[in-house]
Rosetta silent file (secondary structure, phi, psi, omega in degrees, C-alpha in Angstrom):
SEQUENCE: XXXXXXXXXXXXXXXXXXXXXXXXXXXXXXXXXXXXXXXXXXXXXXXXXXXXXXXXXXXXXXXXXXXXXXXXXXXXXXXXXXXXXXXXXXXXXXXXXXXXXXXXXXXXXXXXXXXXXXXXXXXXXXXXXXXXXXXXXXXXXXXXXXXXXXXXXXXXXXXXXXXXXXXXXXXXX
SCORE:     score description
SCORE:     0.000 S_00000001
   1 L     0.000  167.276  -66.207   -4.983  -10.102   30.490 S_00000001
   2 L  -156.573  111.140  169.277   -5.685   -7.962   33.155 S_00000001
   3 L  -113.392   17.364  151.727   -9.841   -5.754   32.610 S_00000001
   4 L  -131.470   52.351  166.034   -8.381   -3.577   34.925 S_00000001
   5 L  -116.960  117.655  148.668   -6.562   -1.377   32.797 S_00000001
   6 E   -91.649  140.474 -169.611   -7.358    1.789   31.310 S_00000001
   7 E   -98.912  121.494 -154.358   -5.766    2.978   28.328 S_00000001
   8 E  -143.626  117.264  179.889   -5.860    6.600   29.112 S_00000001
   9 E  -168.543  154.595  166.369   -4.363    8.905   25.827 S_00000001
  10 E  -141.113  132.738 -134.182   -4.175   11.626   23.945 S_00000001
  11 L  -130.348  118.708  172.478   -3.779   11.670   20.236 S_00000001
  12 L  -103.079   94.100  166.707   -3.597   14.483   17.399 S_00000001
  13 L   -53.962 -142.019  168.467   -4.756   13.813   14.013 S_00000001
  14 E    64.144 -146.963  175.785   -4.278   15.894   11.084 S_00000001
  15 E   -56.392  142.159  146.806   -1.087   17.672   10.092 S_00000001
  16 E  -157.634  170.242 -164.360    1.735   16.404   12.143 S_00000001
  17 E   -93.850  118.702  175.245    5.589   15.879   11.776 S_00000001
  18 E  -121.337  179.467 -169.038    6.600   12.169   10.922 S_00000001
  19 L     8.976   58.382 -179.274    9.830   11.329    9.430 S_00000001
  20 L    83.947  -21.620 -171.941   10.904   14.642    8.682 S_00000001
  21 E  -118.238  142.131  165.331    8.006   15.629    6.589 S_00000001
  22 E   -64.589   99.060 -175.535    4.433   17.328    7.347 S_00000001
  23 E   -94.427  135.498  157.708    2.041   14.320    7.307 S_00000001
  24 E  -106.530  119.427  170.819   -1.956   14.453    7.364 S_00000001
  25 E   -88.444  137.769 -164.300   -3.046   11.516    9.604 S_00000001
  26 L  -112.279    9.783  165.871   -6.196   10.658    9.404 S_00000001
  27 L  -149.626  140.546  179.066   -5.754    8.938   12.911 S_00000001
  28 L   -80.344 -175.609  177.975   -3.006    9.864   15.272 S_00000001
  29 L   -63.657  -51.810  169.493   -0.074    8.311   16.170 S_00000001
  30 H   -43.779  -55.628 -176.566   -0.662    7.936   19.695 S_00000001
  31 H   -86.766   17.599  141.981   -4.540    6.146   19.422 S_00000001
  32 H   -50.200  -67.637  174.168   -3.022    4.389   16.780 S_00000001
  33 H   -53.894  -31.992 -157.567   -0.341    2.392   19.689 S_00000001
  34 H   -87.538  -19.651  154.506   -3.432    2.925   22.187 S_00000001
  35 H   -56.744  -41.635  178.951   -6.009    0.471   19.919 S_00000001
  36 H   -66.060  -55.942  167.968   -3.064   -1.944   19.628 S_00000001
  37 H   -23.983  -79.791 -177.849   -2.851   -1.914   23.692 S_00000001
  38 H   -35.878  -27.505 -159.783   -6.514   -2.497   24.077 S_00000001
  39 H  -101.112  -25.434  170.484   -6.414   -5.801   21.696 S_00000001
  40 H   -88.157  -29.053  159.807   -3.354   -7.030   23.678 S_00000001
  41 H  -114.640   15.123  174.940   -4.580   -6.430   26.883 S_00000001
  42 L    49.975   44.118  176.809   -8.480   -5.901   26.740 S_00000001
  43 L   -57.631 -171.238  155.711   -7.728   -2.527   28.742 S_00000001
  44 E  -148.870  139.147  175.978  -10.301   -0.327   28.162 S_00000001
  45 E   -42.845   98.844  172.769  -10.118    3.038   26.144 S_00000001
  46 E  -128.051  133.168  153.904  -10.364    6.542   27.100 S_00000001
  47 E   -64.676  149.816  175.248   -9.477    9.735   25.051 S_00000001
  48 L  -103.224   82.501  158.113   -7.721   12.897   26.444 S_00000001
  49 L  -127.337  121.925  154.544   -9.883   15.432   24.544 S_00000001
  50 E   -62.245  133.104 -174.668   -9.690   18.902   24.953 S_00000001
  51 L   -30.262  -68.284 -159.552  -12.622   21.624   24.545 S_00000001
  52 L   -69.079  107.452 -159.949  -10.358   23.856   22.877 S_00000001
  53 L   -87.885  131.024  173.329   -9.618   22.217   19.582 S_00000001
  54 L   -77.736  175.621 -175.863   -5.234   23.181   18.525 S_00000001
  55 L   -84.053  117.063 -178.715   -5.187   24.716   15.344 S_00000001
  56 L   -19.722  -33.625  170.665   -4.809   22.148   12.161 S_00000001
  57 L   -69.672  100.830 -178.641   -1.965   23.787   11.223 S_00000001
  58 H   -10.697  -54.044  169.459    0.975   22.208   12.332 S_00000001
  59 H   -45.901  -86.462 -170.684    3.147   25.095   13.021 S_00000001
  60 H   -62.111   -9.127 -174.231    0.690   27.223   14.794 S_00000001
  61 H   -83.726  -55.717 -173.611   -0.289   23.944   16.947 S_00000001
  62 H   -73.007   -4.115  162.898    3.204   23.538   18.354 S_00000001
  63 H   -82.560   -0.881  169.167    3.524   27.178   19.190 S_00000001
  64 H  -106.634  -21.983  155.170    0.160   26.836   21.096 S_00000001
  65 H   -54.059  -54.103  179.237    1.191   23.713   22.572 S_00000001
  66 H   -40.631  -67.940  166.515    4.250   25.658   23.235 S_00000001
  67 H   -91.544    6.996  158.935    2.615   28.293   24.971 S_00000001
  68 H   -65.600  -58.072  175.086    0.229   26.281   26.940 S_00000001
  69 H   -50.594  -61.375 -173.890    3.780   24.924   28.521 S_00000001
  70 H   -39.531  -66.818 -179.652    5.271   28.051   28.900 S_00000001
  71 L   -73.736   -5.985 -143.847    2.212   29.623   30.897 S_00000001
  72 L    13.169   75.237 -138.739    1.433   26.201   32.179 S_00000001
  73 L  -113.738  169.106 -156.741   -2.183   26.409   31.533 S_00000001
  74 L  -136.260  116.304 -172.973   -4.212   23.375   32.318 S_00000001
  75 L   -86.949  124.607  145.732   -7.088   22.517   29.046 S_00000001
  76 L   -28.785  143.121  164.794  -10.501   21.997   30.030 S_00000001
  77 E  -119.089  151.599 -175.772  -11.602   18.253   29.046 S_00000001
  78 L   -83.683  -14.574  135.462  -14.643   17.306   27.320 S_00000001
  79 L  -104.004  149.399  157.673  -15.234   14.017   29.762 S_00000001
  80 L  -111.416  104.779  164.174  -13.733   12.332   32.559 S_00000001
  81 L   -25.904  113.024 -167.943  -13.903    9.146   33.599 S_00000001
  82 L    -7.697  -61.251 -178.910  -16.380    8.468   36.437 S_00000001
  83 L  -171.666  172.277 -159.892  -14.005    7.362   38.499 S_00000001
  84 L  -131.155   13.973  170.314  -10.815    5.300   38.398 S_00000001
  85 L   -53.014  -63.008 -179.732  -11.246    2.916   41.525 S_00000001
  86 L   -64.927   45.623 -169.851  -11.992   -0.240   39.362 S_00000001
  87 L  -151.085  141.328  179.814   -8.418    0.334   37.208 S_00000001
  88 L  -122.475  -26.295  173.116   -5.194   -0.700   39.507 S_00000001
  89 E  -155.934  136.093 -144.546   -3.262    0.238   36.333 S_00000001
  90 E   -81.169  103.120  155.613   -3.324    3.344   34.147 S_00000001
  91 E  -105.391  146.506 -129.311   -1.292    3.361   30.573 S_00000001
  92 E  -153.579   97.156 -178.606   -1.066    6.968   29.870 S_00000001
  93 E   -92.477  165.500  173.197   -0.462    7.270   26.039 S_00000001
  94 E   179.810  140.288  146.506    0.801   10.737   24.642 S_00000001
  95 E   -50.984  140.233  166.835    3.031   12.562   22.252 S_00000001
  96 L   -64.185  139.476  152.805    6.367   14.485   23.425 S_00000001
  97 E  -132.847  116.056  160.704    5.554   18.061   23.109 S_00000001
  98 L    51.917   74.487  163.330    8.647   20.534   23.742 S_00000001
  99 L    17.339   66.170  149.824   10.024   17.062   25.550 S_00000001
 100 E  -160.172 -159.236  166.907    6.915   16.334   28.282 S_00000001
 101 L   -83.015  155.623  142.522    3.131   15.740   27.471 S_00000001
 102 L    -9.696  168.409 -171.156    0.620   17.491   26.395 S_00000001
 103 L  -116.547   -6.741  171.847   -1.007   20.217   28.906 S_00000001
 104 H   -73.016  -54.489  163.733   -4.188   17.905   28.596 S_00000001
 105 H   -73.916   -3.237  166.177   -2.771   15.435   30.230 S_00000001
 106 H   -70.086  -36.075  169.254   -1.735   16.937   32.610 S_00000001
 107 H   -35.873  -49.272 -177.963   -5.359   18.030   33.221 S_00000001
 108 H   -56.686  -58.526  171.586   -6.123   14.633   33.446 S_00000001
 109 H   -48.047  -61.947 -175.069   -3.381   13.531   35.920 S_00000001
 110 H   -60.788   -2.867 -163.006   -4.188   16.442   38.153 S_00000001
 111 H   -96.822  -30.950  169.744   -7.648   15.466   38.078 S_00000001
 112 L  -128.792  174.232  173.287   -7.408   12.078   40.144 S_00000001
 113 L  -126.013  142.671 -140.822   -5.580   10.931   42.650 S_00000001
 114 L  -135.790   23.042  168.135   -3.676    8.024   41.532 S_00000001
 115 L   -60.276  126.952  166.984   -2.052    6.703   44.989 S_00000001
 116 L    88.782    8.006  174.279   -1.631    2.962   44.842 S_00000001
 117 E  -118.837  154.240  158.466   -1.947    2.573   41.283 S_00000001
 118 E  -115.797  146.199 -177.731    0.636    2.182   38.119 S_00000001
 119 E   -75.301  123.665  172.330    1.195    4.304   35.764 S_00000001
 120 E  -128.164  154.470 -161.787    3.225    2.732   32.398 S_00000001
 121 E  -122.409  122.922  174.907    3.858    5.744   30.391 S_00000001
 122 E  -131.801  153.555 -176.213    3.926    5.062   26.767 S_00000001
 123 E  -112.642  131.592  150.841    5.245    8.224   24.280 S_00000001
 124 E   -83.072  172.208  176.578    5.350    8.608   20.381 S_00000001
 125 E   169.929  160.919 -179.001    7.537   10.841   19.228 S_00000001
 126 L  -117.607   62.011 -171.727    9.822   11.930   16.498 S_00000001
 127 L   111.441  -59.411 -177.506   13.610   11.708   17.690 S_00000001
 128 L   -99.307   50.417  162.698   12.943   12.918   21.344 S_00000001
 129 L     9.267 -160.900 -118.378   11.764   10.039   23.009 S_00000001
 130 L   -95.369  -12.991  159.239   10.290   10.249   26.405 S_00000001
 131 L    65.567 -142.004  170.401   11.663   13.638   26.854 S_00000001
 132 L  -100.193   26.694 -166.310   11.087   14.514   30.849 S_00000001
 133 H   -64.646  -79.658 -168.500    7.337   12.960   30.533 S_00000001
 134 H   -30.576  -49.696  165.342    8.488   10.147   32.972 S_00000001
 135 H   -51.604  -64.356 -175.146    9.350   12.740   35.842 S_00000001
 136 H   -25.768  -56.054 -174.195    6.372   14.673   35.417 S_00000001
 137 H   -66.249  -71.779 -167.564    3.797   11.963   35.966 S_00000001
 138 H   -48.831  -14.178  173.617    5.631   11.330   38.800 S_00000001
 139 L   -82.887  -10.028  171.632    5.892   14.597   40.221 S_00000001
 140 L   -95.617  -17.874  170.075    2.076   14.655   39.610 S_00000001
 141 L  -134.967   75.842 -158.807    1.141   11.797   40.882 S_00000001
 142 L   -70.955  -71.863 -147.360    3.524   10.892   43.934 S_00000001
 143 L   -76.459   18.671  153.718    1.489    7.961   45.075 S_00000001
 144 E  -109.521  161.158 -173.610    1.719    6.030   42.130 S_00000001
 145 E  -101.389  106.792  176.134    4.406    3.466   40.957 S_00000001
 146 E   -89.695  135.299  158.514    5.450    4.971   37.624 S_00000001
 147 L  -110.594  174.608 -165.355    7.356    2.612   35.521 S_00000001
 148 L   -42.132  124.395  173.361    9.709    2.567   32.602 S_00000001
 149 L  -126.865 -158.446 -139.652    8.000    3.494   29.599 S_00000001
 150 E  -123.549  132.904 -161.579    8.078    3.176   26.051 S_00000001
 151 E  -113.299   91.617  155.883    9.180    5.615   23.697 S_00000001
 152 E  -139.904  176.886 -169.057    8.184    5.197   19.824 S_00000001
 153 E   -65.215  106.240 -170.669    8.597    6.394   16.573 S_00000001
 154 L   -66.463    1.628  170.339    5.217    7.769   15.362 S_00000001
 155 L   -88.381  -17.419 -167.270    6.429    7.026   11.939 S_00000001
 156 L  -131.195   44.207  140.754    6.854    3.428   12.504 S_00000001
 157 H   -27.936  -74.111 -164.977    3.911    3.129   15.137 S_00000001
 158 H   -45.807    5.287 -166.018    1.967    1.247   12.487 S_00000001
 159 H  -133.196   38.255  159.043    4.840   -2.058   12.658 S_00000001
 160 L  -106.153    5.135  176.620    4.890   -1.720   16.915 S_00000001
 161 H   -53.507  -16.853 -166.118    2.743   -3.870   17.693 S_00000001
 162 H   -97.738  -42.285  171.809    4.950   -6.550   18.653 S_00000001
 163 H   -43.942  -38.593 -124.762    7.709   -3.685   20.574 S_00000001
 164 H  -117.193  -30.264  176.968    3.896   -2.971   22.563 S_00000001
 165 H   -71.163  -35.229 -167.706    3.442   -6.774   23.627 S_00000001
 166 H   -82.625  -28.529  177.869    6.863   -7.259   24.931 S_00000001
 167 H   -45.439  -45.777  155.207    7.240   -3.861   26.722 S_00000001
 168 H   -36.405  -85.573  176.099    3.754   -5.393   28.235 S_00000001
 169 H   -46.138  -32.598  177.500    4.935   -8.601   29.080 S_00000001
 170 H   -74.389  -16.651  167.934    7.939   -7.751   30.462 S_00000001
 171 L  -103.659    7.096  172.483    5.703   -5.236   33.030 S_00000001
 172 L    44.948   57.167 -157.776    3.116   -8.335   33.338 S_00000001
 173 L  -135.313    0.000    0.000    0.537   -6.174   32.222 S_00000001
């Protein structure tokens, strides 16, 4: 495969909602899919971490997530990649929050310019699949070729590995 991909994601551990129930993950869903990626396509790995830590609690995290959206506030990150010249193509892992991304990643997006590169978008999520994430990047990054991406179920992340090769393969990635 391809060592000019970066796996570019961001991933909440802790409380969060899978199958209906308040789960503590002791890894999230999201770097959970983005570790399988790397070993199928020897990408390489970056986290989307924000200064500002959300609050453990479940609850109060999607109402700060919430109002992060709302205000559309942009989160400091604690690193950035150098630079993204050696990478021709980004996958840009994330949970749906209030059906888009995270406000981190957007930080991230807004952060490079990402003409002439693709984007593969891949989401976890619990029932609202890819939400209006797929617009977004593209409205944030016009000069990239965003393709289809992949929507799964952070409860049954841990059995996708095989959903994460062909959604690859079928995008020659």
């Amino acid at each position: 495969m391809s060592s000019k991909i970066l796996i570019a994601y961001f991933s909440r551990e802790g409380k969060n909602y899978v199958g209906g129930n308040i789960v503590d993950l002791p890894v999230g869903n999201t770097e959970v899919a983005a570790k399988m990626i790397e070993k199928l396509t020897d990408g390489k790995l970056f986290k989307i971490d924000p200064v500002r830590r959300y609050s453990p609690d479940y609850n109060k995290c999607t109402d700060e997530a919430k109002d992060e959206l709302h205000k559309n506030l942009r989160s400091e990150l604690t690193a950035y990649p150098d630079k993204l010249d050696d990478y021709d193509t980004i996958i840009l892992g994330y949970p749906n929050w209030w059906g888009t991304m995270p406000m981190p990643v957007w930080t991230f997006l807004e952060k490079f310019d990402f003409s002439g590169k693709t984007i593969l978008p891949l989401c976890t999520h619990e029932g609202s699949g890819m939400g209006h994430s797929e617009n977004d990047i593209q409205k944030l990054c016009p000069g990239a070729k965003v393709e289809k991406g992949l929507a799964i179920r952070g409860g049954s992340v841990k059995n996708a590995e095989n959903d994460l090769a062909a959604w690859l393969k079928k995008l020659n990635k």
